[in-house]
Amino acid sequence: MTQQTAYFNANDYYKKRLFVDNGSAFIEVHARIIEPYSPPEPQIKLKENKIISGPSDIHGRGNAYYKAKIKLLFYNRTSYSEYLLYCYNIHKFYDEKGSIFLGSVNSMTRTAFEASKKYTVELEMFFVKKDMYEKKHRAQFLDLVDVSTGESLWFYNDVQEMADLGLVSVINRDGSPVLYFNGDDPVSRAEFIAFLNRTRRWLERKIKE
């Protein structure tokens, strides 16, 4: 879900906030978003994706790309310098509705105020919506459909959801895709431990986010 719930929770704090990947986790950019601000808008006629350092799946065709202009006010040189270390890495942005976008900086314009030691940076950014990015990873197990009726088996949605979260393997060790879920086979101790480990890593990643 990219739309946050209407009920108060920890995610409510993340409206109109920008995070950047420092290589191990998303950290918040220590700057205030000021006007002029243009929220992410779909770019139907965009011919070339300008995301340079994004994962290969972001470059794939068929996604609706979003363009936004975000102006940041840095209150000191330290926070501005820290951002410059990661400014061309992947960004995560929560818009005013709480929707989540992933993307990168296309261009940057800086204005410095020497007297007050403040910096304003205007970013032009390209994004993909997080739910669209995640759906691109959907696994296609061949044995989740009844060949006689053509209908999905009762556990189809659950398996797909677990695969999207990275809790079910979709790639073999040699890099080839896993074609069959084999839902009737018994689970070995090794497979069960691997599943628990993936679940633990997924929970740790969600906590960092």
XYZ file of N, CA and C in Angstrom:
627
model
N 0.838 -1.188 0.000
C 0.000 0.000 0.000
C 0.875 1.242 0.000
N 0.644 2.142 -0.912
C 1.396 3.378 -0.908
C 0.651 4.498 -0.205
N -0.661 4.349 -0.065
C -1.441 5.382 0.608
C -1.511 5.054 2.084
N -1.032 5.949 2.917
C -1.040 5.685 4.341
C -2.461 5.761 4.889
N -2.685 5.072 6.006
C -4.019 5.006 6.581
C -4.414 6.346 7.191
N -5.722 6.536 7.345
C -6.224 7.774 7.924
C -6.029 7.810 9.432
N -5.784 6.657 10.041
C -5.621 6.610 11.486
C -4.187 6.974 11.849
N -4.027 7.582 13.002
C -2.713 8.067 13.414
C -1.760 6.914 13.667
N -0.613 6.964 13.048
C 0.449 5.996 13.310
C 1.779 6.650 12.998
N 2.865 5.889 13.120
C 4.203 6.460 12.944
C 4.408 7.020 11.545
N 3.752 6.436 10.544
C 3.946 6.904 9.169
C 3.351 8.279 8.913
N 2.448 8.728 9.788
C 1.856 10.051 9.600
C 2.895 11.162 9.684
N 4.030 10.884 10.296
C 5.080 11.886 10.406
C 5.811 12.096 9.087
N 5.603 11.230 8.100
C 6.418 11.251 6.895
C 5.756 11.949 5.722
N 4.822 12.838 5.964
C 4.220 13.587 4.870
C 5.128 14.751 4.478
N 5.360 14.879 3.169
C 6.251 15.901 2.604
C 7.627 15.864 3.268
N 8.234 14.683 3.231
C 9.596 14.529 3.747
C 10.412 13.730 2.751
N 11.693 14.053 2.686
C 12.588 13.483 1.686
C 13.686 12.687 2.371
N 13.936 11.476 1.857
C 14.985 10.611 2.374
C 15.920 10.233 1.222
N 17.174 9.910 1.561
C 18.144 9.522 0.548
C 18.880 8.278 1.030
N 19.235 7.415 0.101
C 19.924 6.166 0.415
C 21.408 6.445 0.628
N 21.919 6.111 1.815
C 23.344 6.333 2.088
C 24.185 5.084 1.859
N 23.573 4.067 1.250
C 24.280 2.822 0.974
C 23.843 1.678 1.846
N 23.320 1.981 3.042
C 22.849 0.924 3.938
C 21.426 1.148 4.412
N 20.953 2.392 4.341
C 19.582 2.691 4.784
C 19.177 4.044 4.217
N 17.865 4.316 4.265
C 17.375 5.632 3.877
C 17.469 6.563 5.082
N 18.173 7.679 4.907
C 18.293 8.675 5.970
C 17.580 9.947 5.528
N 17.010 10.661 6.479
C 16.272 11.868 6.119
C 17.219 12.991 5.741
N 16.848 13.755 4.725
C 17.609 14.931 4.324
C 17.297 16.034 5.326
N 18.337 16.563 5.973
C 18.149 17.556 7.026
C 17.969 18.938 6.415
N 16.810 19.128 5.823
C 16.456 20.398 5.211
C 14.938 20.516 5.202
N 14.458 21.745 5.097
C 13.015 21.986 5.077
C 12.552 22.232 3.649
N 11.441 21.590 3.266
C 10.872 21.803 1.939
C 10.098 23.123 1.960
N 10.471 24.021 1.039
C 9.856 25.350 0.997
C 9.269 25.595 -0.387
N 8.547 26.690 -0.517
C 7.982 27.076 -1.813
C 9.060 27.721 -2.685
N 8.993 27.593 -4.000
C 7.952 26.876 -4.754
C 8.161 25.368 -4.728
N 7.062 24.640 -4.591
C 7.092 23.180 -4.552
C 6.080 22.642 -5.547
N 6.525 21.735 -6.408
C 5.630 21.096 -7.379
C 5.538 19.621 -7.045
N 4.372 19.121 -6.639
C 4.242 17.708 -6.267
C 4.469 16.797 -7.460
N 4.753 15.516 -7.214
C 4.980 14.584 -8.322
C 3.782 14.505 -9.259
N 4.037 14.717 -10.545
C 2.999 14.646 -11.559
C 3.401 13.639 -12.617
N 2.456 12.799 -13.089
C 2.796 11.794 -14.110
C 3.219 12.456 -15.408
N 4.256 11.887 -16.020
C 4.784 12.408 -17.279
C 4.489 11.386 -18.375
N 3.329 11.497 -18.987
C 2.872 10.512 -19.966
C 3.760 10.516 -21.200
N 4.228 11.692 -21.612
C 4.978 11.818 -22.858
C 6.484 11.822 -22.648
N 6.928 11.442 -21.457
C 8.359 11.415 -21.186
C 9.026 10.353 -22.046
N 9.990 10.747 -22.885
C 10.604 9.815 -23.825
C 11.857 9.163 -23.265
N 12.547 9.836 -22.348
C 13.802 9.310 -21.837
C 13.813 9.412 -20.336
N 14.090 8.297 -19.673
C 14.161 8.302 -18.223
C 15.532 8.798 -17.797
N 15.556 9.846 -16.972
C 16.807 10.471 -16.580
C 17.391 9.903 -15.296
N 16.747 8.897 -14.699
C 17.273 8.327 -13.463
C 18.577 7.598 -13.787
N 19.679 8.087 -13.228
C 20.995 7.568 -13.601
C 21.440 6.440 -12.680
N 21.305 6.634 -11.366
C 21.851 5.669 -10.427
C 20.802 4.735 -9.852
N 19.620 4.688 -10.443
C 18.557 3.841 -9.928
C 18.742 2.381 -10.295
N 18.058 1.487 -9.559
C 18.094 0.067 -9.906
C 17.606 -0.161 -11.327
N 18.033 -1.254 -11.929
C 17.711 -1.496 -13.330
C 16.211 -1.575 -13.568
N 15.447 -2.044 -12.564
C 14.007 -2.180 -12.754
C 13.315 -0.829 -12.885
N 13.907 0.222 -12.321
C 13.309 1.542 -12.460
C 13.397 2.009 -13.899
N 14.405 1.520 -14.631
C 14.584 1.934 -16.020
C 13.621 1.225 -16.965
N 12.913 0.203 -16.466
C 12.087 -0.611 -17.350
C 10.942 0.158 -17.964
N 10.522 -0.289 -19.120
C 9.402 0.363 -19.789
C 8.085 -0.058 -19.148
N 7.057 0.763 -19.378
C 5.740 0.429 -18.880
C 5.392 1.103 -17.568
N 6.382 1.742 -16.913
C 6.090 2.471 -15.693
C 5.627 3.878 -16.028
N 4.770 4.441 -15.174
C 4.395 5.847 -15.291
C 5.409 6.644 -14.475
N 6.121 7.526 -15.130
C 7.133 8.309 -14.440
C 6.520 9.597 -13.920
N 7.018 10.045 -12.783
C 6.541 11.263 -12.154
C 7.682 12.273 -12.090
N 7.340 13.525 -12.283
C 8.323 14.594 -12.223
C 7.923 15.556 -11.120
N 8.904 16.008 -10.335
C 8.618 16.930 -9.242
C 9.749 17.937 -9.113
N 9.414 19.126 -8.634
C 10.406 20.137 -8.292
C 10.294 20.406 -6.804
N 11.396 20.189 -6.112
C 11.418 20.311 -4.664
C 12.521 21.285 -4.274
N 12.156 22.309 -3.509
C 13.129 23.298 -3.049
C 13.428 23.053 -1.579
N 14.706 22.905 -1.258
C 15.131 22.591 0.096
C 15.892 23.761 0.697
N 15.650 24.014 1.979
C 16.386 25.032 2.718
C 17.263 24.337 3.754
N 18.578 24.441 3.576
C 19.542 23.901 4.536
C 19.960 25.017 5.479
N 19.906 24.738 6.768
C 20.173 25.792 7.752
C 21.654 25.978 8.039
N 22.500 25.038 7.616
C 23.937 25.197 7.845
C 24.710 24.419 6.784
N 25.998 24.713 6.706
C 26.850 24.094 5.690
C 27.040 22.606 5.939
N 27.014 22.201 7.209
C 27.234 20.789 7.536
C 26.150 19.906 6.947
N 24.884 20.265 7.159
C 23.784 19.445 6.637
C 23.780 19.446 5.113
N 24.155 20.593 4.523
C 24.224 20.659 3.066
C 25.355 19.765 2.535
N 26.510 19.792 3.196
C 27.644 18.966 2.767
C 27.334 17.484 2.915
N 26.631 17.122 3.994
C 26.249 15.718 4.188
C 25.345 15.245 3.064
N 24.431 16.113 2.635
C 23.526 15.719 1.550
C 24.274 15.545 0.238
N 25.290 16.380 -0.006
C 26.046 16.287 -1.261
C 26.733 14.931 -1.421
N 27.022 14.259 -0.308
C 27.669 12.944 -0.380
C 26.779 11.910 -1.058
N 25.455 12.064 -0.916
C 24.521 11.057 -1.407
C 23.481 11.625 -2.368
N 23.660 12.867 -2.831
C 22.577 13.550 -3.555
C 22.188 12.857 -4.852
N 23.082 12.058 -5.440
C 22.730 11.376 -6.681
C 22.412 9.895 -6.457
N 22.190 9.514 -5.202
C 21.699 8.172 -4.894
C 20.168 8.162 -4.968
N 19.589 6.990 -4.751
C 18.132 6.855 -4.787
C 17.499 7.652 -3.649
N 16.415 8.373 -3.969
C 15.658 9.129 -2.983
C 14.308 8.458 -2.742
N 13.804 8.650 -1.548
C 12.442 8.229 -1.219
C 11.703 9.464 -0.729
N 10.550 9.733 -1.340
C 9.817 10.957 -1.025
C 8.380 10.624 -0.644
N 7.926 11.190 0.460
C 6.533 11.076 0.895
C 5.855 12.399 0.545
N 4.864 12.353 -0.339
C 4.201 13.603 -0.718
C 3.200 14.017 0.359
N 2.452 15.096 0.097
C 1.543 15.639 1.107
C 0.388 14.702 1.423
N 0.115 13.716 0.564
C -0.938 12.736 0.823
C -0.406 11.501 1.538
N 0.912 11.403 1.675
C 1.501 10.238 2.303
C 1.872 9.144 1.325
N 1.717 9.380 0.014
C 2.114 8.399 -0.994
C 3.637 8.361 -1.090
N 4.186 7.212 -1.427
C 5.630 7.018 -1.420
C 6.138 6.914 -2.849
N 7.221 7.646 -3.145
C 7.839 7.650 -4.470
C 9.326 7.347 -4.332
N 9.874 6.636 -5.331
C 11.303 6.361 -5.410
C 11.857 6.993 -6.672
N 13.047 7.600 -6.577
C 13.611 8.219 -7.771
C 14.951 8.851 -7.503
N 15.394 9.686 -8.444
C 16.703 10.320 -8.356
C 16.647 11.744 -8.866
N 17.710 12.481 -8.578
C 17.819 13.876 -8.979
C 18.235 13.958 -10.435
N 17.521 14.777 -11.193
C 17.877 15.022 -12.582
C 18.742 16.274 -12.715
N 18.414 17.324 -11.973
C 19.219 18.544 -11.984
C 19.112 19.223 -10.633
N 20.139 20.045 -10.315
C 20.208 20.708 -9.019
C 20.686 22.139 -9.214
N 19.984 23.086 -8.585
C 20.377 24.492 -8.614
C 20.540 24.973 -7.181
N 21.709 25.561 -6.863
C 22.000 25.963 -5.488
C 22.110 27.478 -5.372
N 21.595 28.001 -4.259
C 21.756 29.408 -3.914
C 22.298 29.478 -2.491
N 23.388 30.207 -2.277
C 24.003 30.319 -0.955
C 23.783 31.714 -0.393
N 23.525 31.778 0.916
C 23.405 33.045 1.616
C 24.572 33.137 2.592
N 25.631 33.823 2.185
C 26.863 33.827 2.962
C 26.672 34.448 4.338
N 25.819 35.459 4.438
C 25.643 36.145 5.715
C 25.033 35.226 6.769
N 24.013 34.457 6.365
C 23.312 33.592 7.314
C 23.792 32.148 7.278
N 24.705 31.837 6.337
C 25.236 30.473 6.192
C 24.146 29.464 5.833
N 23.091 29.916 5.177
C 22.025 29.025 4.749
C 22.150 28.750 3.252
N 21.608 27.611 2.823
C 21.667 27.206 1.418
C 20.275 26.779 0.968
N 19.889 27.212 -0.200
C 18.669 26.695 -0.809
C 19.063 25.909 -2.048
N 18.453 24.743 -2.200
C 18.746 23.863 -3.323
C 17.430 23.497 -3.990
N 17.322 23.764 -5.275
C 16.126 23.394 -6.030
C 16.428 22.146 -6.839
N 15.658 21.088 -6.597
C 15.876 19.791 -7.237
C 14.788 19.525 -8.261
N 15.191 19.068 -9.432
C 14.238 18.506 -10.386
C 14.424 16.998 -10.336
N 13.351 16.268 -10.044
C 13.474 14.845 -9.770
C 12.487 14.042 -10.601
N 12.908 12.812 -10.924
C 12.031 11.849 -11.577
C 11.785 10.701 -10.606
N 10.522 10.269 -10.524
C 10.135 9.223 -9.586
C 9.321 8.145 -10.285
N 9.263 6.979 -9.637
C 8.212 5.998 -9.903
C 7.495 5.776 -8.580
N 6.199 5.497 -8.667
C 5.437 5.274 -7.448
C 5.814 3.925 -6.857
N 5.925 3.848 -5.557
C 6.484 2.670 -4.910
C 5.673 1.413 -5.197
N 4.335 1.502 -5.259
C 3.547 0.303 -5.507
C 3.788 -0.218 -6.913
N 4.014 0.667 -7.892
C 4.289 0.232 -9.262
C 5.663 -0.416 -9.345
N 6.618 0.132 -8.599
C 7.974 -0.429 -8.581
C 7.960 -1.837 -8.000
N 7.180 -2.036 -6.928
C 7.129 -3.347 -6.289
C 6.401 -4.368 -7.162
N 5.339 -3.950 -7.849
C 4.590 -4.884 -8.668
C 5.406 -5.402 -9.849
N 6.435 -4.665 -10.263
C 7.255 -5.106 -11.382
C 8.028 -6.378 -11.037
N 8.197 -6.659 -9.743
C 8.944 -7.835 -9.308
C 8.063 -9.072 -9.164
N 6.789 -8.965 -9.543
C 5.871 -10.063 -9.333
C 6.378 -11.359 -9.953
N 6.356 -12.439 -9.149
C 6.789 -13.752 -9.645
C 5.656 -14.392 -10.441
N 6.023 -15.279 -11.364
C 5.027 -15.971 -12.184
C 5.272 -17.476 -12.078
N 4.765 -18.083 -11.001
C 4.887 -19.526 -10.846
C 3.860 -20.206 -11.752
N 4.312 -21.207 -12.498
C 3.445 -21.848 -13.489
C 2.411 -22.775 -12.875
N 2.638 -23.232 -11.633
C 1.727 -24.200 -11.031
C 0.746 -23.558 -10.046
N 0.513 -22.255 -10.173
C -0.473 -21.595 -9.322
C -1.819 -21.452 -10.021
N -1.919 -22.045 -11.214
C -3.159 -21.982 -11.987
C -3.603 -23.396 -12.320
N -4.869 -23.682 -12.142
C -5.429 -24.985 -12.473
C -5.492 -25.111 -13.995
N -4.720 -26.071 -14.555
C -4.640 -26.192 -16.011
C -5.963 -26.620 -16.637
N -6.819 -27.316 -15.878
C -8.083 -27.781 -16.435
C -9.135 -26.674 -16.538
N -9.116 -25.754 -15.564
C -10.117 -24.675 -15.557
C -9.529 -23.322 -15.928
N -8.208 -23.190 -15.797
C -7.575 -21.901 -16.069
C -7.719 -20.902 -14.938
N -8.281 -21.341 -13.800
C -8.479 -20.447 -12.668
C -7.306 -20.548 -11.689
N -7.039 -19.446 -10.995
C -5.966 -19.413 -10.000
C -6.337 -20.286 -8.804
N -5.339 -20.936 -8.228
C -5.564 -21.749 -7.037
C -5.851 -20.852 -5.847
N -6.430 -21.438 -4.796
C -6.918 -20.654 -3.659
C -5.807 -19.888 -2.950
N -4.563 -20.363 -3.032
C -3.462 -19.696 -2.332
C -2.635 -18.798 -3.256
N -3.143 -18.539 -4.462
C -2.399 -17.760 -5.463
C -1.976 -16.385 -4.928
N -2.925 -15.601 -4.408
C -2.616 -14.238 -3.955
C -1.637 -14.226 -2.790
N -1.769 -15.195 -1.878
C -0.863 -15.249 -0.733
C 0.570 -15.531 -1.182
N 0.737 -16.461 -2.116
C 2.077 -16.793 -2.608
C 2.683 -15.606 -3.343
N 1.886 -14.943 -4.177
C 2.390 -13.789 -4.915
C 2.800 -12.666 -3.976
N 2.010 -12.450 -2.941
C 2.337 -11.391 -1.986
C 3.638 -11.697 -1.257
N 3.819 -12.956 -0.849
C 5.057 -13.348 -0.165
C 6.262 -13.239 -1.094
N 6.065 -13.562 -2.370
C 7.152 -13.439 -3.340
C 7.519 -11.976 -3.558
N 6.524 -11.087 -3.612
C 6.784 -9.665 -3.781
C 7.569 -9.089 -2.615
N 7.338 -9.628 -1.411
C 8.047 -9.161 -0.227
C 9.449 -9.752 -0.123
N 9.782 -10.703 -1.005
C 11.100 -11.316 -0.963
C 11.207 -12.462 0.019
N 10.077 -12.977 0.497
C 10.090 -14.062 1.478
C 10.059 -15.435 0.825
N 9.704 -15.497 -0.448
C 9.705 -16.747 -1.210
C 10.688 -16.597 -2.361
N 11.562 -17.568 -2.531
C 12.591 -17.483 -3.571
C 11.964 -17.475 -4.958
N 12.414 -16.561 -5.801
C 11.954 -16.504 -7.186
C 13.116 -16.680 -8.165
N 14.352 -16.802 -7.647
C 15.533 -16.976 -8.490
C 16.369 -18.115 -7.939
N 16.785 -19.041 -8.809
C 17.659 -20.133 -8.405
C 19.088 -19.639 -8.206
N 19.941 -20.500 -7.654
C 21.326 -20.113 -7.370
C 22.112 -19.816 -8.639
N 21.703 -20.419 -9.758
C 22.396 -20.160 -11.028
C 21.849 -18.932 -11.748
N 20.890 -18.237 -11.125
C 20.334 -17.031 -11.719
C 19.083 -17.245 -12.539
N 18.691 -18.474 -12.782
C 17.476 -18.753 -13.558
C 16.245 -18.575 -12.683
N 15.097 -18.220 -13.263
C 13.887 -18.013 -12.461
C 13.313 -19.329 -11.939
N 12.703 -19.273 -10.771
C 11.994 -20.422 -10.212
C 10.623 -20.487 -10.876
N 10.351 -21.567 -11.592
C 9.123 -21.667 -12.381
C 7.972 -22.330 -11.637
N 8.285 -23.148 -10.627
C 7.234 -23.905 -9.943
C 7.306 -23.671 -8.439
N 6.160 -23.406 -7.846
C 6.093 -23.199 -6.400
C 6.133 -24.523 -5.640
N 5.575 -25.576 -6.237
C 5.565 -26.913 -5.629
C 4.922 -26.875 -4.229
N 3.687 -26.407 -4.190
C 3.003 -26.230 -2.915
C 2.685 -27.514 -2.175
N 2.684 -28.661 -2.871
C 2.367 -29.931 -2.199
C 3.596 -30.620 -1.620
N 4.799 -30.095 -1.903
C 6.019 -30.724 -1.390
C 6.236 -30.373 0.081
N 6.795 -31.299 0.863
C 7.097 -30.984 2.274
C 8.223 -29.953 2.369
N 8.233 -29.188 3.452
C 9.253 -28.166 3.688
C 10.380 -28.772 4.508
N 11.599 -28.611 4.040
C 12.753 -29.116 4.783
C 13.143 -28.135 5.890
N 13.989 -28.592 6.809
C 14.436 -27.711 7.879
C 15.233 -26.539 7.311
N 16.034 -26.797 6.278
C 16.829 -25.730 5.675
C 15.942 -24.665 5.041
N 14.884 -25.096 4.354
C 13.972 -24.140 3.736
C 13.245 -23.314 4.789
N 12.876 -23.958 5.900
C 12.172 -23.241 6.957
C 13.068 -22.186 7.606
N 14.336 -22.544 7.843
C 15.295 -21.593 8.427
C 15.526 -20.429 7.463
N 15.646 -20.743 6.163
C 15.841 -19.681 5.171
C 14.657 -18.718 5.162
N 13.440 -19.268 5.283
C 12.241 -18.428 5.313
C 12.237 -17.529 6.543
N 12.598 -18.068 7.698
C 12.655 -17.258 8.912
C 13.690 -16.147 8.780
N 14.820 -16.463 8.162
C 15.878 -15.462 7.987
C 15.419 -14.333 7.086
N 14.732 -14.684 5.974
C 14.224 -13.645 5.072
C 13.200 -12.767 5.789
N 12.351 -13.394 6.606
C 11.357 -12.633 7.361
C 12.024 -11.666 8.323
N 13.081 -12.129 9.012
C 13.809 -11.262 9.942
C 14.421 -10.068 9.205
N 15.045 -10.328 8.040
C 15.663 -9.236 7.281
C 14.615 -8.256 6.779
N 13.449 -8.789 6.375
C 12.378 -7.901 5.904
C 11.896 -7.004 7.033
N 11.741 -7.544 8.249
C 11.298 -6.751 9.380
C 12.334 -5.684 9.734
N 13.620 -6.026 9.682
C 14.667 -5.058 9.969
C 14.655 -3.933 8.959
N 14.420 -4.271 7.694
C 14.370 -3.237 6.642
C 13.180 -2.313 6.851
N 12.010 -2.877 7.249
C 10.830 -2.051 7.472
C 11.046 -1.108 8.660
N 11.752 -1.599 9.692
C 12.030 -0.747 10.843
C 12.924 0.429 10.444
N 13.921 0.163 9.577
C 14.812 1.236 9.128
C 14.064 2.259 8.295
N 13.088 1.794 7.519
C 12.309 2.716 6.681
C 11.448 3.628 7.525
